[in-house]
Tab-separated table of C-alpha atoms in Angstrom:
chain	number	residue	atom	x	y	z
C	1259	UNK	CA	7.161	-11.768	4.215
C	1260	UNK	CA	8.047	-8.466	5.779
C	1261	UNK	CA	4.566	-8.247	7.439
C	1262	UNK	CA	4.892	-11.773	8.738
C	1263	UNK	CA	8.254	-11.017	10.283
C	1264	UNK	CA	6.783	-7.906	11.940
C	1265	UNK	CA	3.798	-9.957	13.172
C	1266	UNK	CA	6.262	-12.576	14.643
C	1267	UNK	CA	8.213	-9.919	16.515
C	1268	UNK	CA	5.122	-7.899	17.674
C	1269	UNK	CA	2.209	-10.291	17.868
C	1270	UNK	CA	0.225	-8.018	15.639
C	1271	UNK	CA	-1.978	-10.121	13.263
C	1272	UNK	CA	-1.502	-10.052	9.469
C	1273	UNK	CA	-4.246	-10.155	6.930
C	1274	UNK	CA	-2.655	-10.758	3.576
C	1275	UNK	CA	-5.969	-11.089	1.894
C	1276	UNK	CA	-7.434	-7.710	2.902
C	1277	UNK	CA	-6.170	-5.846	-0.163
C	1278	UNK	CA	-5.942	-7.183	-3.749
C	1279	UNK	CA	-4.463	-5.718	-6.801
C	1280	UNK	CA	-7.427	-5.564	-9.113
C	1281	UNK	CA	-5.474	-4.736	-12.234
C	1282	UNK	CA	-1.941	-5.333	-13.454
C	1283	UNK	CA	0.372	-2.359	-13.266
C	1284	UNK	CA	3.762	-2.095	-14.931
C	1285	UNK	CA	6.938	-1.775	-12.889
C	1286	UNK	CA	7.251	1.826	-11.594
C	1287	UNK	CA	11.123	1.753	-12.099
C	1288	UNK	CA	11.938	4.800	-14.167
C	1289	UNK	CA	8.590	6.491	-13.729
C	1290	UNK	CA	8.371	9.985	-12.372
C	1291	UNK	CA	6.122	11.045	-9.411
C	1292	UNK	CA	3.113	11.731	-11.682
C	1293	UNK	CA	3.411	8.554	-13.683
C	1294	UNK	CA	3.659	6.533	-10.474
C	1295	UNK	CA	0.327	8.099	-9.032
C	1296	UNK	CA	-1.369	7.458	-12.362
C	1297	UNK	CA	-0.033	3.827	-12.465
C	1298	UNK	CA	-1.381	2.905	-9.104
C	1299	UNK	CA	-4.623	4.957	-8.974
C	1300	UNK	CA	-7.544	2.501	-8.541
C	1301	UNK	CA	-5.346	-0.476	-8.786
C	1302	UNK	CA	-6.194	-2.011	-5.318
C	1303	UNK	CA	-9.495	-3.196	-3.805
C	1304	UNK	CA	-10.395	-3.809	-0.291
C	1305	UNK	CA	-11.940	-7.311	0.005
C	1306	UNK	CA	-13.646	-6.942	3.429
C	1307	UNK	CA	-15.338	-4.200	5.363
C	1308	UNK	CA	-13.122	-2.692	8.102
C	1309	UNK	CA	-14.720	-1.822	11.387
C	1310	UNK	CA	-14.660	1.821	12.352
C	1311	UNK	CA	-11.830	2.539	14.748
C	1312	UNK	CA	-9.546	-0.188	13.258
C	1313	UNK	CA	-5.894	0.881	12.813
C	1314	UNK	CA	-4.127	-0.675	9.886
C	1315	UNK	CA	-0.398	-0.835	9.206
C	1316	UNK	CA	0.467	-1.039	5.479
C	1317	UNK	CA	3.952	-2.695	4.862
C	1318	UNK	CA	5.822	-2.119	1.692
C	1319	UNK	CA	9.339	-3.201	0.737
C	1320	UNK	CA	10.348	0.073	-1.053
C	1321	UNK	CA	8.919	3.531	-0.504
C	1322	UNK	CA	9.716	6.045	-3.195
C	1323	UNK	CA	6.796	8.511	-3.763
C	1324	UNK	CA	4.159	6.706	-1.645
C	1325	UNK	CA	1.897	6.248	-4.621
C	1326	UNK	CA	1.250	2.457	-3.901
C	1327	UNK	CA	0.633	3.140	-0.293
C	1328	UNK	CA	-1.745	5.921	-1.093
C	1329	UNK	CA	-3.670	3.772	-3.526
C	1330	UNK	CA	-4.066	1.129	-0.836
C	1331	UNK	CA	-5.165	3.715	1.678
C	1332	UNK	CA	-7.850	5.033	-0.681
C	1333	UNK	CA	-9.066	1.471	-1.315
C	1334	UNK	CA	-9.559	0.847	2.368
C	1335	UNK	CA	-11.387	4.197	3.050
C	1336	UNK	CA	-10.369	4.372	6.756
C	1337	UNK	CA	-8.552	7.176	8.495
C	1338	UNK	CA	-6.188	5.077	10.957
C	1339	UNK	CA	-3.278	4.010	8.857
C	1340	UNK	CA	0.408	3.614	9.688
C	1341	UNK	CA	3.114	2.946	7.073
C	1342	UNK	CA	6.135	0.615	7.515
C	1343	UNK	CA	8.753	0.303	4.834
C	1344	UNK	CA	11.957	-1.651	4.565
C	1345	UNK	CA	13.617	0.920	2.392
C	1346	UNK	CA	13.134	4.524	1.246
C	1347	UNK	CA	14.515	5.870	-2.107
C	1348	UNK	CA	13.708	9.529	-2.495
C	1349	UNK	CA	12.050	10.409	-5.849
C	1350	UNK	CA	14.609	12.088	-8.032
């Protein structure tokens, strides 16, 4: 929903099918930084090849450690990525 709102305001297209979660992961609430990285490592898969030079914006509702976003980044294997988040909660 966040990405669609951004798309509506900017005209940038959304591909909600590009990444999929390939395994269930428990909620990260209450996990420390290391546990979050372990929880999301390898949890996403890119479903389509991405052309060289393509810039992707990853949209997340809550950014704490960035573990989910990093797992998505590694699944896509491309260097041009921006991150957009609705809220940030520093890891404590």
